[in-house]
Coordinates of C-alpha atoms and ligand atoms in Angstrom, one line a residue:
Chain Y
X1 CA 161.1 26.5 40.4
X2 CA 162.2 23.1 41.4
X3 CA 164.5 20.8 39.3
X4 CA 165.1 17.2 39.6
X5 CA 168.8 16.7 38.5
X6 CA 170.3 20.6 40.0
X7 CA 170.1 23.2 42.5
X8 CA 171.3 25.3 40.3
X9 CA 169.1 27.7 38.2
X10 CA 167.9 26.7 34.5
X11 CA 169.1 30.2 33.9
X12 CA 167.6 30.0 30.7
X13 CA 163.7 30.1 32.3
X14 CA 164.4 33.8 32.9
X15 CA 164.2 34.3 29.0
X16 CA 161.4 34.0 26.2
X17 CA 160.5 35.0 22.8
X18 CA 157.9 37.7 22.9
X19 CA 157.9 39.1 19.3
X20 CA 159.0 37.7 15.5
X21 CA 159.1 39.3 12.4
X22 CA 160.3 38.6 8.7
X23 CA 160.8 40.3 5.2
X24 CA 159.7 39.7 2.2
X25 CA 160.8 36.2 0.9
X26 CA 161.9 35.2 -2.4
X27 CA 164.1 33.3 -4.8
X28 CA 165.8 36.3 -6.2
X29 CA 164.1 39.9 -4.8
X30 CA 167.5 42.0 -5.8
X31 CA 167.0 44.2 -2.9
X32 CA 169.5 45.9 -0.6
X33 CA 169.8 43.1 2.0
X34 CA 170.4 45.7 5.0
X35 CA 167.0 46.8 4.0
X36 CA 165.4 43.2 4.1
X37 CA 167.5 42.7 7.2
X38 CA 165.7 46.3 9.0
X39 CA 162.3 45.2 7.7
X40 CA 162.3 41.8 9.5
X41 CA 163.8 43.8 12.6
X42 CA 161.0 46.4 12.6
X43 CA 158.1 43.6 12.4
X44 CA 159.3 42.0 15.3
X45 CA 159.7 44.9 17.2
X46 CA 156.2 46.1 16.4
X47 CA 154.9 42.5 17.1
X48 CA 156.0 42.4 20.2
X49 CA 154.7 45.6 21.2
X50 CA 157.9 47.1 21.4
X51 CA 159.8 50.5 19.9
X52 CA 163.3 50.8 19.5
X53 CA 163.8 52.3 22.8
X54 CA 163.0 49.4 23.9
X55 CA 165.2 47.1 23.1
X56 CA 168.8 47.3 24.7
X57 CA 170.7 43.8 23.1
X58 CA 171.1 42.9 19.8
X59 CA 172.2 39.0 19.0
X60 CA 173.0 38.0 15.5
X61 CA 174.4 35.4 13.3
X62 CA 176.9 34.8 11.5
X63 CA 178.0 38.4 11.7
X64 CA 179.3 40.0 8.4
X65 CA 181.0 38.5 5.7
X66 CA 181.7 39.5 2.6
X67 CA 182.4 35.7 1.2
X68 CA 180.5 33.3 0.8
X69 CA 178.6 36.0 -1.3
X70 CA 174.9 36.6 0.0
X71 CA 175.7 34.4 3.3
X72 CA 175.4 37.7 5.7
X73 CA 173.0 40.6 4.7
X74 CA 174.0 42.6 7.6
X75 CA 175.9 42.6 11.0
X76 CA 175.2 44.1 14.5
X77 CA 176.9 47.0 13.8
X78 CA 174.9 47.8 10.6
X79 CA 171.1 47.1 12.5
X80 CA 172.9 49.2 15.9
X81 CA 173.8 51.7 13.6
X82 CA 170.3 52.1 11.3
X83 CA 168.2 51.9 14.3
X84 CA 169.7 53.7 16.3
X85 CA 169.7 51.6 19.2
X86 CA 171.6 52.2 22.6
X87 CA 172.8 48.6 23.8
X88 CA 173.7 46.9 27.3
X89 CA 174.6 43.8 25.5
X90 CA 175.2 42.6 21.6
X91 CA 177.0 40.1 19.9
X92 CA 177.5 39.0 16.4
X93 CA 179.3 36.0 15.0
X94 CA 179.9 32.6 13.5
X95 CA 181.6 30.6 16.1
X96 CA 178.6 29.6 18.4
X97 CA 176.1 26.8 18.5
X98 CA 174.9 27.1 15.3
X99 CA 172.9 29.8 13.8
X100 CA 170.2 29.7 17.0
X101 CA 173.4 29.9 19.0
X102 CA 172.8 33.9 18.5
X103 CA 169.6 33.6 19.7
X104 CA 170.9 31.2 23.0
X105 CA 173.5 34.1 23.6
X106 CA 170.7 36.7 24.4
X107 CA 168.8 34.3 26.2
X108 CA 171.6 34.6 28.4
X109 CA 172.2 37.9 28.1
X110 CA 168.5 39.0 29.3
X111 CA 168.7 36.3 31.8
X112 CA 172.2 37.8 33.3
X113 CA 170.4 41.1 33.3
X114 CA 172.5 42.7 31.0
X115 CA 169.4 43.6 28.6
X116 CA 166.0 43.7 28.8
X117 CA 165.0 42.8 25.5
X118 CA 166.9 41.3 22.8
X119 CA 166.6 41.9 18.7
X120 CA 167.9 39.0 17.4
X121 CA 168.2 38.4 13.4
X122 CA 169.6 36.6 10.5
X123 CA 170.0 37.9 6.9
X124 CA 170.9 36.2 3.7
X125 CA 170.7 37.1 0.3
X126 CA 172.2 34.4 -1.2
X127 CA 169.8 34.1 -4.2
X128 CA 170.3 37.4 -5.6
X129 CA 174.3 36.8 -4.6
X130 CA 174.3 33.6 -6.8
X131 CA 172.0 34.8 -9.9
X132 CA 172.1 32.0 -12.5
X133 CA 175.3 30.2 -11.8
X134 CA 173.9 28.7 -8.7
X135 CA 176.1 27.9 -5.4
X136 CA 179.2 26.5 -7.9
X137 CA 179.6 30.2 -8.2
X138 CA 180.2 31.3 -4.7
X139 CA 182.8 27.9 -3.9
X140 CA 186.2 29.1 -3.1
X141 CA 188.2 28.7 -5.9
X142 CA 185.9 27.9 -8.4
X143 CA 187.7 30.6 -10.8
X144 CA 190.6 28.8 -10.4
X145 CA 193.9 30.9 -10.2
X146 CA 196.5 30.9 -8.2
X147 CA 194.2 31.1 -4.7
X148 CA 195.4 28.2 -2.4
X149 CA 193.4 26.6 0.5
X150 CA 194.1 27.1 4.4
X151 CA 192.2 26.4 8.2
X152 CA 189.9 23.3 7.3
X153 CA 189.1 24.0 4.0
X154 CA 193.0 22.7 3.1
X155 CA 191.1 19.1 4.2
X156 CA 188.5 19.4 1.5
X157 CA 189.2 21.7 -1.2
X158 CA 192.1 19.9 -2.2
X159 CA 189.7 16.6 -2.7
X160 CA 187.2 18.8 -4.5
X161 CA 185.3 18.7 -1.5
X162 CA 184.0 22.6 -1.3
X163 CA 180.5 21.8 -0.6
X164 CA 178.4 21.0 2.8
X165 CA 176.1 19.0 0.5
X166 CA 178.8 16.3 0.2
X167 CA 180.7 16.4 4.0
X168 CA 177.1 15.9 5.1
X169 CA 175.9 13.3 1.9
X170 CA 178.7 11.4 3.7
X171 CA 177.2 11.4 7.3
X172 CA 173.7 9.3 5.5
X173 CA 175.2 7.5 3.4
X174 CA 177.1 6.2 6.9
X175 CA 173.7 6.2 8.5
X176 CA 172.6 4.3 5.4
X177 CA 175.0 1.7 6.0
X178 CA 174.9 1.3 9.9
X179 CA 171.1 1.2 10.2
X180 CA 169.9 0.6 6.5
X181 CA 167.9 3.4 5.9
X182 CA 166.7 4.7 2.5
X183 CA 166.5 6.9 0.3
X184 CA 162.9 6.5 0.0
X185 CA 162.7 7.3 3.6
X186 CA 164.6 10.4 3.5
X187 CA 162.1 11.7 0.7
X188 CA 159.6 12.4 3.5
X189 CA 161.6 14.8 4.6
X190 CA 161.3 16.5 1.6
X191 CA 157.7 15.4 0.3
X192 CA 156.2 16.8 3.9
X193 CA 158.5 20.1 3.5
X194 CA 156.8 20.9 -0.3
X195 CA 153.6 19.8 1.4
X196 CA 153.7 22.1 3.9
X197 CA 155.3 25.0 1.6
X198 CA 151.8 25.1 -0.4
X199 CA 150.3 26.5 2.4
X200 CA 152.9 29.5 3.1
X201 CA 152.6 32.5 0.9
X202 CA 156.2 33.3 1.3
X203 CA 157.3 29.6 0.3
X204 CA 160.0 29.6 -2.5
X205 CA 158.4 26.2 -4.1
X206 CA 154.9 25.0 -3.4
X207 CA 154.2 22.7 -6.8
X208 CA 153.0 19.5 -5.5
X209 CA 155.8 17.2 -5.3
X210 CA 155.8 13.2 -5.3
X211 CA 158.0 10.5 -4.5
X212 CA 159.0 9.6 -8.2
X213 CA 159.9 13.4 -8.3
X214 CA 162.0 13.2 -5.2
X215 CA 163.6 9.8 -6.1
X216 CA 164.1 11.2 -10.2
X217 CA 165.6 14.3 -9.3
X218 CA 168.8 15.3 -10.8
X219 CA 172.2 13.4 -8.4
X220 CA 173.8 16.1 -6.8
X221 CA 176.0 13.7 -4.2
X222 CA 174.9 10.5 -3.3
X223 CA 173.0 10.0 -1.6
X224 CA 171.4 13.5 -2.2
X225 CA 169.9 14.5 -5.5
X226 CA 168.6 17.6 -5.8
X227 CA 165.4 17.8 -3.4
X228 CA 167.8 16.6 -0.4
X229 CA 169.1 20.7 -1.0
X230 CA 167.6 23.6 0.4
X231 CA 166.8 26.6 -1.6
X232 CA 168.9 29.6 -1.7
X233 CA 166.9 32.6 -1.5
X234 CA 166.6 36.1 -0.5
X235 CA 165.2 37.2 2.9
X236 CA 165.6 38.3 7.1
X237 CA 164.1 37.0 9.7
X238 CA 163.9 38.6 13.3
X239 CA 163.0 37.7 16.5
X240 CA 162.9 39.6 20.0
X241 CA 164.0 37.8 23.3
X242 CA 163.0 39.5 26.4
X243 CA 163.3 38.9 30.4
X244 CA 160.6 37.0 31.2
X245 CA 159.7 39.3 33.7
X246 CA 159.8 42.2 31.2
X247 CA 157.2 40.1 28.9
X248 CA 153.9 39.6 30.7
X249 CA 152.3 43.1 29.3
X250 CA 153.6 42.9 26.3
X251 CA 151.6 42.3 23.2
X252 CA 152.2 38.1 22.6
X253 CA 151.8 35.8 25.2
X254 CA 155.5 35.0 26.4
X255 CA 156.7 31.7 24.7
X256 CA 159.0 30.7 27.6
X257 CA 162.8 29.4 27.0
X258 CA 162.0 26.0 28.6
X259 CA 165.5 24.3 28.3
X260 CA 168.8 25.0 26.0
X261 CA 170.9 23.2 24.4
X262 CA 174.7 23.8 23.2
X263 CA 176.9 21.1 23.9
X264 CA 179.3 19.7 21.4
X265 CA 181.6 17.1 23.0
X266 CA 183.2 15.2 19.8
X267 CA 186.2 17.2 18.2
X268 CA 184.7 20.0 16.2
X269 CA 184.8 18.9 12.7
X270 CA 183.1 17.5 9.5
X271 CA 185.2 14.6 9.6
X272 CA 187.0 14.0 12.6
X273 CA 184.0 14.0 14.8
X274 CA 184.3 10.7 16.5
X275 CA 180.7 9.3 15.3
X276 CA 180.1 10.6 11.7
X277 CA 176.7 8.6 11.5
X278 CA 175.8 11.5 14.1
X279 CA 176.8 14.8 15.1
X280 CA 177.4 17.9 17.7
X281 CA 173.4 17.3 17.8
X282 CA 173.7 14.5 20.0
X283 CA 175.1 16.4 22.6
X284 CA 173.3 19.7 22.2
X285 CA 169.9 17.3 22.5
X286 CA 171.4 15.4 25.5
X287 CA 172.1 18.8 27.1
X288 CA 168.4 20.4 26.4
X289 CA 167.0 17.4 27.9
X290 CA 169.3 17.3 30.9
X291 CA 167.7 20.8 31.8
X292 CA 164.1 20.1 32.3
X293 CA 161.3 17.1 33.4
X294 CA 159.9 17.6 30.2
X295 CA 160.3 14.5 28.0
X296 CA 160.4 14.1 24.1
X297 CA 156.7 12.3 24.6
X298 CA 155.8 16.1 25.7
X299 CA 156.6 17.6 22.4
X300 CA 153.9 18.6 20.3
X301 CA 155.6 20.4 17.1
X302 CA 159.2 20.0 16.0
X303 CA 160.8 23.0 13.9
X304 CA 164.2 21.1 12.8
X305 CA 167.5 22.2 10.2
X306 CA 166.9 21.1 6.8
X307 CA 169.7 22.6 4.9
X308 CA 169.9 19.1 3.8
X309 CA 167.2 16.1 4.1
X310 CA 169.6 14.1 6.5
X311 CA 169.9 16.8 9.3
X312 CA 166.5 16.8 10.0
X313 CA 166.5 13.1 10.5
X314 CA 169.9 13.4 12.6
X315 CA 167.6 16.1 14.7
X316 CA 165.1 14.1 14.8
X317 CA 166.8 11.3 16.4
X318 CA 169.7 13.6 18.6
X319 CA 166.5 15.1 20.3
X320 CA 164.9 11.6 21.2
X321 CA 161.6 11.7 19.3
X322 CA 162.8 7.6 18.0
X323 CA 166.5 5.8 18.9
X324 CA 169.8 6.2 17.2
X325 CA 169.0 4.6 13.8
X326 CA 165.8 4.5 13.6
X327 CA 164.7 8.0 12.1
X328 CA 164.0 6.1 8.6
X329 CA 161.3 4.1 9.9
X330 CA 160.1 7.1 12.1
X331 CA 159.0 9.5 9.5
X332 CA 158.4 6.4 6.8
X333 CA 154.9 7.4 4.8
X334 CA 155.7 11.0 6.2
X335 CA 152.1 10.7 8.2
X336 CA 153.6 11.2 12.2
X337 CA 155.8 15.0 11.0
X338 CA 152.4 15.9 8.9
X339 CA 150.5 18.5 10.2
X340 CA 147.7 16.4 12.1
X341 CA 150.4 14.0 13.0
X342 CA 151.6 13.2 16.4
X343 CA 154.7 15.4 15.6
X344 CA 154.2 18.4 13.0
X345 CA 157.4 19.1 11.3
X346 CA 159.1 22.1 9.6
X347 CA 154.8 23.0 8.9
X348 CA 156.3 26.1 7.1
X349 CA 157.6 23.6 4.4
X350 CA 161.1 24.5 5.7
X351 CA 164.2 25.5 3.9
X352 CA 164.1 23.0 1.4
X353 CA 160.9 24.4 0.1
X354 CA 160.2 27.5 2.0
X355 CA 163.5 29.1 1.3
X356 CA 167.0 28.8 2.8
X357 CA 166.2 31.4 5.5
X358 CA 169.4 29.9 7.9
X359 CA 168.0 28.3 11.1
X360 CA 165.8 31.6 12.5
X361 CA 163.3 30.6 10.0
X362 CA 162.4 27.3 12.4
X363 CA 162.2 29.7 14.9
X364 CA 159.9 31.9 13.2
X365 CA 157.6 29.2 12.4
X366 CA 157.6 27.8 16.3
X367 CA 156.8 30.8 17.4
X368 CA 153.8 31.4 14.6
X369 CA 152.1 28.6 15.5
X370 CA 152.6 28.7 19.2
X371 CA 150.8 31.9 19.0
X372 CA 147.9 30.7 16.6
X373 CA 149.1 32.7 13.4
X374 CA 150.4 30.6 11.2
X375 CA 146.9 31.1 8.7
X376 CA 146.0 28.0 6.5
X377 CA 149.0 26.3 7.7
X378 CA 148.3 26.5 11.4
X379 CA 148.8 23.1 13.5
X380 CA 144.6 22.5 14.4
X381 CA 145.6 21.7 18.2
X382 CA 147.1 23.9 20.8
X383 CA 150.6 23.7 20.8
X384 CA 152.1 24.5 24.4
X385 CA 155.6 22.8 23.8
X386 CA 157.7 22.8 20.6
X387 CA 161.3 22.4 20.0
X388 CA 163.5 24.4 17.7
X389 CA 166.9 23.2 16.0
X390 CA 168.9 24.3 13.7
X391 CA 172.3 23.5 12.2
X392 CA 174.4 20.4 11.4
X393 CA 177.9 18.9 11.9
X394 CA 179.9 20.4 14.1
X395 CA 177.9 23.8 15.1
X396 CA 174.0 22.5 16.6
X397 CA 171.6 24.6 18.6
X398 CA 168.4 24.0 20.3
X399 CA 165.7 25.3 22.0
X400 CA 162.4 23.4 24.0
X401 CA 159.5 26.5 24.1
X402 CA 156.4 26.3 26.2
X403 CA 153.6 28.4 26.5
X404 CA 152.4 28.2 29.6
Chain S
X1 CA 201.6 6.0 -8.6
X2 CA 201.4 8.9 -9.6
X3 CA 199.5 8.8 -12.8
X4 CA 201.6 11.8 -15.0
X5 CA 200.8 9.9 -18.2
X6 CA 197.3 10.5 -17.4
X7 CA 196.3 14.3 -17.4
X8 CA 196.4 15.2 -13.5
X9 CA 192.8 17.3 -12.8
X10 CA 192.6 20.6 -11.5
X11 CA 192.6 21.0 -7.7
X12 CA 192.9 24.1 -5.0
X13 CA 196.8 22.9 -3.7
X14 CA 196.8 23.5 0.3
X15 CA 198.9 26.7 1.4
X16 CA 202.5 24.9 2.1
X17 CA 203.8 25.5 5.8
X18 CA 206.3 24.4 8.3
X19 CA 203.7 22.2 9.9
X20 CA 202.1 20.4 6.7
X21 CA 204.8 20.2 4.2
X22 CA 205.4 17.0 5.2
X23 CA 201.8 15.5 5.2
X24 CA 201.8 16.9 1.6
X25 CA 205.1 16.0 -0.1
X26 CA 206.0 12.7 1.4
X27 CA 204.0 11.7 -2.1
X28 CA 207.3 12.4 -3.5
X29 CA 208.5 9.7 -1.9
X30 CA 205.2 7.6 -1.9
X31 CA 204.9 8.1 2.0
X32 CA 201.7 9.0 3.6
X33 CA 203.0 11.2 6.6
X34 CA 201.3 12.0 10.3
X35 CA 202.8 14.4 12.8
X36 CA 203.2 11.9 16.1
X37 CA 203.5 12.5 19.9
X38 CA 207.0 11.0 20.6
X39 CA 206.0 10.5 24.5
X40 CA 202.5 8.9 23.9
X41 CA 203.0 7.4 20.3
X42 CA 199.1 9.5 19.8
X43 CA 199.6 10.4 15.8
X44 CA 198.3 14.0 15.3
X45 CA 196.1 15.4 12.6
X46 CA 195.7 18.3 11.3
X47 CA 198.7 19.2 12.8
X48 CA 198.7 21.5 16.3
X49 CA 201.9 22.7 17.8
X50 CA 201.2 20.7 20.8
X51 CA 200.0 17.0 21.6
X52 CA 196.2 17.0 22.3
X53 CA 196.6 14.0 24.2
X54 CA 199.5 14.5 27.0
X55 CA 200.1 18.2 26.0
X56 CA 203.7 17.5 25.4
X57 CA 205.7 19.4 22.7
X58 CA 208.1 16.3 21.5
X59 CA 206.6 15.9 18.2
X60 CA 208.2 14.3 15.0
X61 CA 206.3 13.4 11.6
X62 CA 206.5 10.1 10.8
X63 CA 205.5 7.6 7.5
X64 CA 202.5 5.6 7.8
X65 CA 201.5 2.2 6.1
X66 CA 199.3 4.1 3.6
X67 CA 196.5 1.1 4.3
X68 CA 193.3 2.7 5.5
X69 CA 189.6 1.5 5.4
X70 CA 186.5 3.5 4.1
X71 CA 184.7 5.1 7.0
X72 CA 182.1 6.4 4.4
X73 CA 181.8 7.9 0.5
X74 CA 179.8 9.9 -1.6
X75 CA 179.6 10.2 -5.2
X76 CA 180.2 13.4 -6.2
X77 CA 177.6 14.8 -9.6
X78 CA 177.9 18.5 -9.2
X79 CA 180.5 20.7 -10.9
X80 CA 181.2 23.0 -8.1
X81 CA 184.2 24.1 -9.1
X82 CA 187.1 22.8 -11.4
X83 CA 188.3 19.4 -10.7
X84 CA 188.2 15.7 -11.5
X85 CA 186.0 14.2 -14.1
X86 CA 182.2 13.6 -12.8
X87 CA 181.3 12.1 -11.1
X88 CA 184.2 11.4 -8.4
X89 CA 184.2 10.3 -5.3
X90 CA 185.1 11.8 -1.6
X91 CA 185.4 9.7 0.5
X92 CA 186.1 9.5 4.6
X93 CA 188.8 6.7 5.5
X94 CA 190.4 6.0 8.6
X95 CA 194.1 4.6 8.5
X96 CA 194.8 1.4 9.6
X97 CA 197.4 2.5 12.5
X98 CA 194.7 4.5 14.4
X99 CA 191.2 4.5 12.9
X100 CA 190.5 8.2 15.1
X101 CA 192.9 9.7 12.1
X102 CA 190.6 10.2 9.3
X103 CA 191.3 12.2 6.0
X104 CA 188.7 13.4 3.6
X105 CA 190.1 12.0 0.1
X106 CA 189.3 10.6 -3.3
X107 CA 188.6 7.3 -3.7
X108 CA 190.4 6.1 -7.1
X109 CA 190.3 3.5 -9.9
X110 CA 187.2 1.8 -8.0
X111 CA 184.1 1.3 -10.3
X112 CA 181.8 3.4 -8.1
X113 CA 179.4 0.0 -7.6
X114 CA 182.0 -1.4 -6.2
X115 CA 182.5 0.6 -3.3
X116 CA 181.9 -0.5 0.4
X117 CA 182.2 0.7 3.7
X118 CA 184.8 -1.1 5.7
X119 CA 186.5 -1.9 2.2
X120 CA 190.2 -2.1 2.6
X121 CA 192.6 0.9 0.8
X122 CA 195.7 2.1 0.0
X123 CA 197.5 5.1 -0.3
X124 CA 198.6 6.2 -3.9
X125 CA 199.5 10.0 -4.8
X126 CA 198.8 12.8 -7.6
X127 CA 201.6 15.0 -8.5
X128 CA 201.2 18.7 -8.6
X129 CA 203.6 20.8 -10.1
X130 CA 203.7 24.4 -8.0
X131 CA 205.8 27.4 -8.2
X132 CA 205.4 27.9 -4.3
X133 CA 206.2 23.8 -3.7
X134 CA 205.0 20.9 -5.6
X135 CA 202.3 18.8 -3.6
X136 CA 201.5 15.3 -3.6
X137 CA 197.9 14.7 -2.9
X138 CA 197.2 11.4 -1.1
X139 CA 194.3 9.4 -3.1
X140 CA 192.8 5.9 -2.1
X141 CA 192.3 2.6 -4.5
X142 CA 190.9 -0.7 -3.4
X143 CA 193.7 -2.5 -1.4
X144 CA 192.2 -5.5 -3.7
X145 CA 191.4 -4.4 -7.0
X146 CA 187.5 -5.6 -7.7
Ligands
ZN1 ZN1 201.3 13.0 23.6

């Protein structure tokens, strides 16, 4: 293997993803979310061509936590435990890369030889968690009381500031200002997500949606209204990461673990980050890039965070598919991200309309369609490269897959 | 000023320490406050028991103008939680002494049309009565009322 820039090893090409898996879906399923979390672990297991006793690591994200309610459905412990598994390697935990940051750990942790195959998973029940009350219900605080705020939320909550959709409704409306993009832009985001969500049975809303219904939704935080917000929902999703060399028999072509990235250079906050029309992204994309010849031109499907509308755009343009500035104009008409454009996006309808799976759901979906079983949905070319991002702000993780 | 006549919303008040009392009383006496590096003159915020800049541990809190510009805004629909009358805004401003210290805040008595990145601020403060410490939380207004 021969790189341009190093001598040293992308270590990273020693990993791949060899198996995915995912539970049920749904807005509000009211299940035990261990059991959702164990179901998307089995699948991917059993579509890899695995057993148990096979897998030796276990990588997840965010770990457990009890608050906010339904954000963690089960930790390492919990899956080690229920499955029994006897581990060289696990990890579990919040502060990494963002949530494919888990899944970046064990591509590490198969590469340094410390497991063979990795179970990697992310569980939320966040639907059921919030019932009727919607996310006002799980803010800190918001029973009032005598409960005072500390660490960076005494930055926010004091300003009545609790919620990602407004530190981030601040990063567009900057990127609004410095570049004039529009709101009308940002709607393809959301236009091509529903589009895409018709055509996937476990999608959480797949009614036909318009412009004037983008643009006449209900203001959450300007410039976001209410179809710039993912949807909460209930569900697991699972992947395996294996040695490459562990992979070739197995029951999936290997997708290989082309290039990484991880990087956040700016100080590691919402806002203090020294560019807030941009974010940890930009140096997480700089560093993927850094690691292989392939070039953004090579890319033929992008999976990319949409928690909000804007962080798909602020992936779009950290990764290099258009320059700073210019992701308004790049996905304008929303025919380039469709699925027989020259760059299908989030073709799963994402987590805006496919449910707020957290990150591993972009995975998922690379993965599907790298494979060829992504059913009605399924991208009509070959895809042999495709990038995977997820998160936002200050915590950004990607991944460049090839199948070679 | 603090606007007492006026009924002062509901907010989450920060958990008073050693290192942010300042930063949230010197309202009382209508002074925005920054911990600063006494060697390197770098202001420091939040505050860190060291300087991040030279690493040096000679550190004093000291008033600022209380001017600031707006880095960016957003105007705020959604009851989260109890707070100020919808819809507000939160606002990112840089103060005018070093625009790399940036608070998140609201941006006050500004007709929400009016607002502008780059617009000049200032300072003004909301009195909290506390049992564990009263707490002044720094606001914005246009420097120039519209
Ligand atoms: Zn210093």
């Amino acid at each position: 293997m021969t790189h341009s820039q190093t001598a040293n090893e992308i270590i990273e090409r020693r990993a791949c993803i060899s198996g995915v898996g995912q539970s049920d879906v749904g807005r509000r399923l009211f299940r035990d979310p261990l059991e959702l979390t164990l179901d998307a672990c089995l699948a991917a297991i059993d579509h890899a061509g695995l057993t148990t006793s096979d897998i030796d690591g276990l990588a997840t994200y965010p770990g457990p936590m009890s608050t906010p309610a339904g954000f963690s459905g089960a930790g390492a412990y919990d899956v080690m435990d229920a499955l029994r598994l006897n581990c060289g390697w696990y990890s579990g935990g919040l502060e990494t890369s963002g949530q494919l940051g888990s899944v970046i750990n064990a591509c590490l942790a198969v590469a340094s030889g410390l497991a063979n195959h990795v179970l990697c998973f992310r569980s939320v029940w966040e639907g059921s968690a919030q019932g009727g009350q919607g996310r006002s219900s799980v803010m800190p605080g918001g029973s009032g009381g005598s409960f005072k705020a500390s660490g960076f939320m005494e930055w926010t909550l004091p300003f009545s500031a609790p919620s990602a959709a407004i530190w981030i409704a601040q990063f567009a409306q900057r990127h609004f200002h410095l570049y004039g993009t529009t709101k009308e832009q940002m709607g393809w985001i959301a236009i091509n997500a529903r589009r895409n969500a018709a055509l996937n049975p476990k999608a959480i809303y797949t009614e036909p949606m318009s412009m004037d219904d983008y643009l006449n939704a209900r203001v959450i935080s300007t410039p976001f209204g209410l179809f710039d917000c993912d949807a909460p929902c209930d569900g697991a999703t699972a992947m395996i990461v294996s040695r490459l060399d562990r992979a070739h028999d197995l029951r999936n072509p290997p997708l290989r673990v082309e290039a990484v990235g991880s990087a956040i250079h700016g100080r590691p906050s919402w806002d203090q980050f020294d560019d807030l029309s941009t974010m940890a992204n930009r140096d997480a994309g700089a560093q993927m890039w850094s690691r292989t010849d392939l070039k953004p031109s090579d890319v033929q499907m992008l999976q990319a965070y949409d928690g909000f509308t804007f962080l798909t755009m602020s992936w779009i343009e950290a990764l290099g598919f258009c320059k700073v500035g210019e992701s308004g104009p790049f996905i304008d008409g929303g025919t380039r991200i469709a699925r027989d454009g020259e760059l299908p996006l989030n073709t799963h309808g994402g987590q805006l309309s496919g449910g707020r799976l957290h990150g591993y759901g972009f995975l998922h979906e690379a993965a599907t369609q790298m494979w060829g079983q992504a059913g009605a949905r399924q991208i009509a070319r070959n895809v042999e490269v495709g990038a995977v991002a997820a998160g936002g702000g200050n915590t950004c993780g990607c991944l460049l897959l090839v199948k070679d | 000023m603090s606007s007492e006549a006026e009924a002062v919303p509901f907010r989450i008040l920060p958990r008073l320490t050693d290192a942010n009392r300042e930063f949230w009383q010197g309202g009382e006496v209508n002074e925005l406050r920054f911990w600063r590096c006494q060697d390197c003159a770098q202001y420091i915020h939040p505050p860190l028991p060291i300087c991040p800049s030279c690493h040096g541990k000679n550190l004093r809190v000291e008033p600022v103008s209380g001017r600031a510009t707006l880095t960016t805004f957003s105007v705020n629909h959604q009851a989260w939680m109890p707070g100020p009358e919808l819809p507000y805004c939160v606002a990112i401003i840089e103060i005018m002494e070093d625009p790399r210290v940036r608070l998140t805040t609201n941006i006050v008595n500004c007709d929400h049309d009016a607002l502008v990145i780059g617009m000049p601020l200032r300072a003004i403060f909301e009195h909290h009565v506390d049992p564990e410490g009263d707490v002044w939380i720094p606001l914005f207004e246009p420097e120039v009322k519209p």
